């Protein structure tokens, strides 16, 4: 196990892609372990991808990319501006609301941040917002997509931990809305301090709000159709992903009439790239998962942590702190696949609800993508906006503090997350 850890750390610091870092270090362990045939590595790579619930991932990735080119995203941005453009720091609020609306569509923080950096970022910079502040707002507000369904991270957590994906989806609604409000308050305070103005001269009239809502209604309906469809057994989460693709195609092609065959091909190419990266990480994580089980890492770590304390609240704090540090160095998908099998048994053993823990975990590890040193969302946003990372880091501090405050509130009051799943899934 020491060799695996050394190889993993060395390859990570050599900037080896994470999928290869995981795969090579795990295979090295198997090669040097005389009791394990190397064929296990191949078997685990294949078996880790052979799961019906996992089909939800490529479907929702494709649906998100399809909605970005079909006119749906553009209408949602217009609706967000109508709702919040009159407030101080109006465009920062547009980013918050747009991320909340897109959370019900894209399911990916990186995808949401990249989309907003292209569409909203240049407008914010032209309106007088600094590049650092613009990048920080866009990156940190994209964290909302980690909780509002259909979050890809929640699908992976549910798949690995054998937790109800339907309950996770429903449990993410209130935390996602709460995060939207907290980040809007933070945007207001920071914008007022920096002197950023409004995006609209006056509040939108009721007629403007209604008209904008009508244009966006097909996109806004989707999360509700998804939740109720899963709850009442119309489709499983995986089938819901397939429904999302068909829904996005029909709305873009026949309702908004903006989806061209060229756009469809573009979204397909982007989806193939995104899905390929995710599936490669999942397949190599299958080997890693087998190795840590073979070495009894989850059991030994559980015994060690429980020997420190058996207080559920303190235990949860220790694990969340570890996840925060891990999130700064590894991508959220990798953390979910590698750390869920380790920490979930510990959480269950002290009586913490796995749905409660899942929402906290996804918020923490996804936020790692927005912080240095290796945050994928941070680098994506800064690259698209040509923003120095040191400016981004300085401007992101108030938003990171706001998110940590929300996590503390959610950890202390689990019913904020659990009351909707308990109400709907009786």
XYZ file of C-alpha atoms in Angstrom:
426
model
C 0.000 0.000 0.000
C 2.984 2.301 0.644
C 4.146 1.829 -2.954
C 0.672 2.734 -4.263
C 0.594 5.935 -2.178
C 4.106 6.979 -3.225
C 3.379 6.302 -6.906
C 0.070 8.176 -6.668
C 1.635 11.280 -5.072
C 4.637 11.332 -7.443
C 2.466 11.022 -10.568
C 0.061 13.639 -9.211
C 2.874 16.161 -8.712
C 4.211 15.371 -12.192
C 0.838 16.611 -13.522
C -0.096 13.204 -14.890
C -3.819 13.183 -15.817
C -5.794 11.866 -12.841
C -7.219 8.844 -14.647
C -3.702 7.630 -15.506
C -2.395 8.533 -12.039
C -5.038 6.319 -10.440
C -4.701 3.511 -12.989
C -0.887 3.311 -13.065
C -0.438 3.451 -9.283
C -3.128 0.778 -8.782
C -1.674 -1.515 -11.464
C 1.792 -1.114 -9.946
C 0.433 -2.413 -6.632
C -1.126 -5.455 -8.356
C 2.114 -6.190 -10.285
C 4.116 -6.200 -7.049
C 1.550 -8.226 -5.072
C 2.334 -11.948 -5.639
C -1.142 -13.145 -4.606
C -3.000 -11.028 -7.172
C -3.127 -11.906 -10.885
C -2.785 -8.909 -13.215
C -6.000 -9.928 -14.995
C -7.891 -8.501 -11.986
C -6.968 -4.987 -13.155
C -8.634 -5.555 -16.523
C -11.664 -7.218 -14.952
C -12.157 -4.355 -12.505
C -11.815 -1.707 -15.209
C -14.571 -3.362 -17.229
C -16.876 -4.329 -14.352
C -16.807 -0.825 -12.847
C -18.531 0.527 -15.966
C -21.145 -2.220 -16.242
C -23.970 -0.623 -14.305
C -27.440 0.465 -15.369
C -27.586 3.476 -12.962
C -24.313 4.715 -14.472
C -26.083 5.264 -17.799
C -27.521 8.440 -16.278
C -24.103 10.138 -16.517
C -23.615 10.148 -20.326
C -27.289 10.946 -20.889
C -27.278 14.006 -18.612
C -23.909 15.202 -19.969
C -25.309 15.057 -23.517
C -28.566 16.710 -22.445
C -26.662 19.592 -20.819
C -24.520 20.196 -23.905
C -27.603 19.953 -26.120
C -29.468 22.568 -24.088
C -26.505 24.947 -24.333
C -26.777 25.030 -28.148
C -30.558 24.859 -28.469
C -31.504 28.332 -27.220
C -32.533 27.137 -23.751
C -29.503 28.582 -21.928
C -29.866 31.957 -23.662
C -33.493 32.241 -22.535
C -32.638 31.252 -18.975
C -29.989 33.989 -18.848
C -32.554 36.510 -20.071
C -35.008 35.367 -17.390
C -32.328 35.644 -14.690
C -31.511 39.204 -15.780
C -35.186 40.214 -15.714
C -35.478 38.922 -12.145
C -32.288 40.383 -10.665
C -30.824 42.952 -13.072
C -32.179 45.905 -11.067
C -30.247 44.955 -7.917
C -26.819 46.321 -6.930
C -24.284 44.043 -8.590
C -27.021 42.998 -11.015
C -24.875 40.848 -13.305
C -23.357 38.999 -10.327
C -26.911 38.137 -9.249
C -27.660 37.014 -12.817
C -24.791 34.524 -12.467
C -26.238 33.190 -9.181
C -29.763 32.758 -10.548
C -28.556 31.383 -13.885
C -26.483 28.720 -12.075
C -29.546 27.747 -10.038
C -31.629 27.457 -13.216
C -28.861 25.620 -15.079
C -28.402 23.279 -12.112
C -31.623 21.620 -13.186
C -30.219 21.098 -16.657
C -26.449 20.706 -16.976
C -25.633 18.820 -13.751
C -21.957 19.832 -14.018
C -20.213 22.728 -12.267
C -17.378 22.878 -14.810
C -19.828 22.916 -17.736
C -21.913 25.637 -16.086
C -18.856 27.792 -15.306
C -17.489 27.417 -18.841
C -20.858 28.339 -20.366
C -21.249 31.428 -18.145
C -17.644 32.511 -18.727
C -18.336 32.553 -22.474
C -21.806 34.133 -22.378
C -21.911 36.309 -19.256
C -18.225 36.945 -18.530
C -17.449 39.423 -21.354
C -20.604 41.418 -20.508
C -19.567 41.686 -16.836
C -16.054 42.851 -17.749
C -17.417 45.451 -20.215
C -19.780 46.686 -17.484
C -16.850 47.513 -15.187
C -16.480 44.318 -13.124
C -12.852 43.309 -12.612
C -11.752 40.075 -14.269
C -10.886 38.566 -10.900
C -14.312 39.314 -9.449
C -16.075 38.133 -12.628
C -14.171 34.836 -12.625
C -14.766 34.306 -8.890
C -18.517 34.923 -9.133
C -18.951 32.672 -12.174
C -16.822 29.842 -10.756
C -18.193 29.829 -7.202
C -21.853 30.205 -8.195
C -21.482 27.186 -10.496
C -21.215 25.160 -7.269
C -25.014 25.395 -7.063
C -25.183 22.769 -9.826
C -23.534 20.244 -7.467
C -26.717 20.023 -5.407
C -29.713 20.984 -7.556
C -30.802 17.908 -9.555
C -29.707 16.344 -11.836
C -26.206 16.654 -10.333
C -23.748 14.235 -11.962
C -21.830 14.063 -8.678
C -24.923 12.901 -6.810
C -25.524 10.218 -9.448
C -21.981 8.892 -8.968
C -22.261 9.072 -5.167
C -25.554 7.190 -5.259
C -24.093 4.603 -7.657
C -20.946 3.940 -5.601
C -22.603 4.113 -2.185
C -25.841 2.345 -3.181
C -27.875 5.332 -1.976
C -31.218 6.255 -3.551
C -30.481 8.702 -6.384
C -34.093 9.897 -6.262
C -33.718 10.859 -2.586
C -30.404 12.582 -3.309
C -32.008 14.583 -6.121
C -34.886 15.735 -3.924
C -32.559 16.366 -0.973
C -30.482 18.738 -3.095
C -33.315 21.163 -3.891
C -33.423 23.122 -0.602
C -29.602 23.294 -0.125
C -29.280 24.480 -3.736
C -31.827 27.245 -3.238
C -30.249 28.183 0.116
C -26.837 28.418 -1.557
C -28.329 30.664 -4.251
C -29.651 33.053 -1.593
C -26.388 33.039 0.407
C -24.284 33.719 -2.694
C -26.667 36.496 -3.795
C -26.293 38.154 -0.381
C -22.502 37.839 -0.714
C -22.667 39.303 -4.240
C -24.731 42.245 -2.983
C -22.339 43.024 -0.125
C -19.176 42.713 -2.229
C -20.661 44.589 -5.212
C -21.793 47.456 -3.003
C -18.346 47.676 -1.442
C -16.677 47.735 -4.858
C -19.176 50.156 -6.392
C -20.603 47.821 -9.035
C -23.959 49.037 -10.293
C -27.170 47.600 -11.684
C -27.701 45.835 -15.005
C -31.126 47.421 -15.541
C -32.139 51.002 -14.823
C -35.329 49.912 -13.075
C -37.081 46.821 -11.807
C -38.731 44.745 -14.530
C -42.480 45.121 -14.816
C -44.778 42.212 -14.045
C -45.502 41.889 -17.778
C -41.769 41.630 -18.579
C -41.322 38.923 -15.941
C -44.297 36.958 -17.291
C -43.103 37.292 -20.901
C -39.587 36.159 -19.992
C -41.001 33.291 -17.935
C -43.079 32.134 -20.910
C -39.959 32.037 -23.084
C -38.093 29.976 -20.469
C -40.948 27.768 -19.283
C -39.856 24.677 -21.218
C -36.456 24.724 -19.531
C -37.926 25.518 -16.104
C -40.373 22.619 -16.343
C -37.695 19.986 -16.848
C -36.427 19.573 -13.232
C -40.005 19.199 -11.972
C -40.827 16.601 -14.626
C -37.628 14.746 -13.694
C -38.308 14.687 -9.936
C -41.968 13.683 -10.239
C -41.158 11.135 -12.930
C -38.636 9.409 -10.658
C -40.860 9.658 -7.575
C -43.914 8.100 -9.213
C -42.007 5.417 -11.082
C -42.473 6.789 -14.591
C -38.746 6.347 -15.153
C -35.547 5.574 -13.224
C -32.753 8.189 -12.949
C -31.002 6.523 -15.894
C -34.149 6.589 -17.991
C -34.633 10.191 -16.821
C -31.301 11.011 -18.487
C -32.529 9.535 -21.766
C -35.750 11.522 -21.381
C -33.657 14.692 -20.850
C -31.887 14.169 -24.179
C -35.151 13.682 -26.077
C -36.730 16.619 -24.242
C -33.809 18.955 -25.075
C -33.861 17.897 -28.731
C -37.624 18.417 -29.135
C -37.599 21.813 -27.370
C -34.544 23.060 -29.299
C -35.626 21.740 -32.703
C -39.400 22.103 -32.739
C -40.340 24.603 -29.993
C -37.537 27.213 -30.105
C -36.487 26.115 -33.632
C -32.851 27.097 -32.976
C -31.173 23.684 -32.929
C -29.441 23.078 -36.256
C -27.855 19.807 -37.344
C -24.472 21.522 -37.041
C -25.237 22.412 -33.414
C -26.327 18.831 -32.777
C -23.014 17.524 -34.134
C -21.105 20.073 -32.035
C -22.883 18.996 -28.835
C -22.294 15.330 -29.707
C -18.545 15.913 -30.149
C -18.315 17.820 -26.859
C -20.321 15.128 -25.066
C -18.092 12.330 -26.398
C -15.054 14.170 -24.998
C -16.688 14.853 -21.620
C -18.075 11.326 -21.257
C -14.773 9.747 -22.309
C -12.918 11.600 -19.550
C -15.503 10.648 -16.899
C -15.689 6.978 -17.926
C -11.892 6.609 -18.004
C -11.732 7.930 -14.437
C -14.546 5.574 -13.386
C -12.856 2.526 -14.959
C -9.423 3.183 -13.385
C -11.088 3.974 -10.062
C -12.510 0.458 -10.186
C -8.972 -0.932 -9.832
C -8.166 1.511 -7.043
C -11.361 0.585 -5.216
C -10.450 -3.106 -5.363
C -6.942 -2.425 -4.048
C -8.092 -0.399 -1.035
C -10.678 -3.094 -0.225
C -8.006 -5.815 -0.539
C -5.790 -3.892 1.894
C -8.751 -3.277 4.263
C -8.212 0.496 4.105
C -11.887 1.406 4.796
C -12.043 -0.857 7.827
C -8.691 0.290 9.238
C -9.481 3.965 8.646
C -12.903 3.531 10.242
C -11.344 1.961 13.325
C -8.786 4.769 13.528
C -11.314 7.608 13.198
C -13.764 6.011 15.625
C -10.892 5.558 18.106
C -10.487 9.361 18.055
C -14.156 10.030 18.742
C -17.547 8.370 18.438
C -19.387 11.667 18.597
C -21.300 11.859 15.273
C -20.963 15.646 14.953
C -17.218 15.694 15.623
C -16.755 12.686 13.336
C -18.627 14.479 10.557
C -16.464 17.588 11.070
C -13.247 15.534 10.788
C -14.389 13.824 7.592
C -15.611 17.063 5.973
C -12.272 18.732 6.780
C -10.453 15.851 5.114
C -12.753 16.085 2.072
C -12.101 19.834 1.812
C -8.333 19.229 1.696
C -8.717 16.329 -0.758
C -10.927 18.491 -2.964
C -8.107 21.020 -3.340
C -5.876 18.392 -4.957
C -8.194 16.027 -6.823
C -11.186 16.489 -9.128
C -14.651 16.003 -7.614
C -15.460 12.925 -9.721
C -12.288 11.193 -8.533
C -12.926 12.086 -4.890
C -16.485 10.797 -5.117
C -15.448 7.478 -6.630
C -12.456 6.916 -4.327
C -13.623 8.309 -0.990
C -17.321 7.342 -0.901
C -16.569 3.624 -0.252
C -14.144 4.653 2.512
C -16.228 7.198 4.440
C -19.807 6.059 3.866
C -19.514 2.936 6.095
C -18.104 5.140 8.878
C -20.943 7.624 8.491
C -23.557 4.862 8.543
C -21.985 3.242 11.624
C -22.611 6.364 13.742
C -26.174 6.882 12.498
C -25.692 9.781 10.049
C -28.086 9.626 7.103
C -26.220 8.846 3.833
C -28.408 11.341 1.927
C -27.424 14.088 4.381
C -23.747 13.169 4.097
C -23.940 12.889 0.296
C -25.105 16.486 -0.152
C -22.424 17.773 2.239
C -19.735 15.698 0.549
C -20.625 16.830 -2.976
C -20.677 20.482 -1.927
C -17.250 20.232 -0.279
C -15.430 18.196 -2.952
C -16.937 20.201 -5.813
C -15.824 23.438 -4.151
C -12.301 22.014 -4.324
C -12.507 22.529 -8.092
C -12.850 26.265 -7.452
C -9.782 26.560 -5.179
C -6.026 26.306 -5.762
C -3.765 24.491 -6.388
C -5.444 22.228 -8.995
C -9.050 23.461 -9.278
C -10.405 22.513 -12.711
C -13.294 24.988 -12.554
C -10.968 27.765 -11.405
C -8.519 27.232 -14.285
C -11.308 26.823 -16.845
C -12.936 30.119 -15.861
C -9.662 32.043 -15.565
C -8.488 30.721 -18.921
C -11.673 31.721 -20.754
C -11.626 35.210 -19.176
C -7.833 35.653 -19.453
C -7.754 36.310 -15.700
C -4.636 35.868 -13.484
C -5.294 33.200 -10.847
C -3.948 35.384 -8.023
C -6.666 37.978 -8.746
C -9.259 35.207 -8.815
C -8.104 33.769 -5.482
C -8.272 37.170 -3.754
C -11.790 37.897 -5.031
C -13.078 34.392 -4.284
C -12.431 34.506 -0.515
C -15.833 36.027 0.516
C -17.692 33.455 -1.596
C -15.693 30.522 -0.192
C -16.428 31.742 3.353
C -20.148 32.017 2.495
C -20.219 28.423 1.210
C -18.399 27.122 4.297
C -21.007 28.868 6.465
C -23.763 27.108 4.508
C -22.058 23.722 4.928
C -21.853 24.293 8.706
C -25.583 25.155 8.784
C -26.481 22.044 6.748
C -24.271 19.835 8.926
C -25.817 21.204 12.131
C -29.418 20.995 10.900
C -29.782 17.837 8.753
C -33.555 18.282 8.376
C -32.894 21.150 5.963
C -31.726 18.441 3.566
C -33.849 15.514 4.719
C -37.349 16.896 5.186
C -38.232 16.880 1.458
C -36.908 13.330 0.752
C -38.675 12.053 3.882
C -41.878 13.790 2.822
C -41.873 12.571 -0.799
C -40.256 9.120 -0.433
C -42.284 7.648 2.424
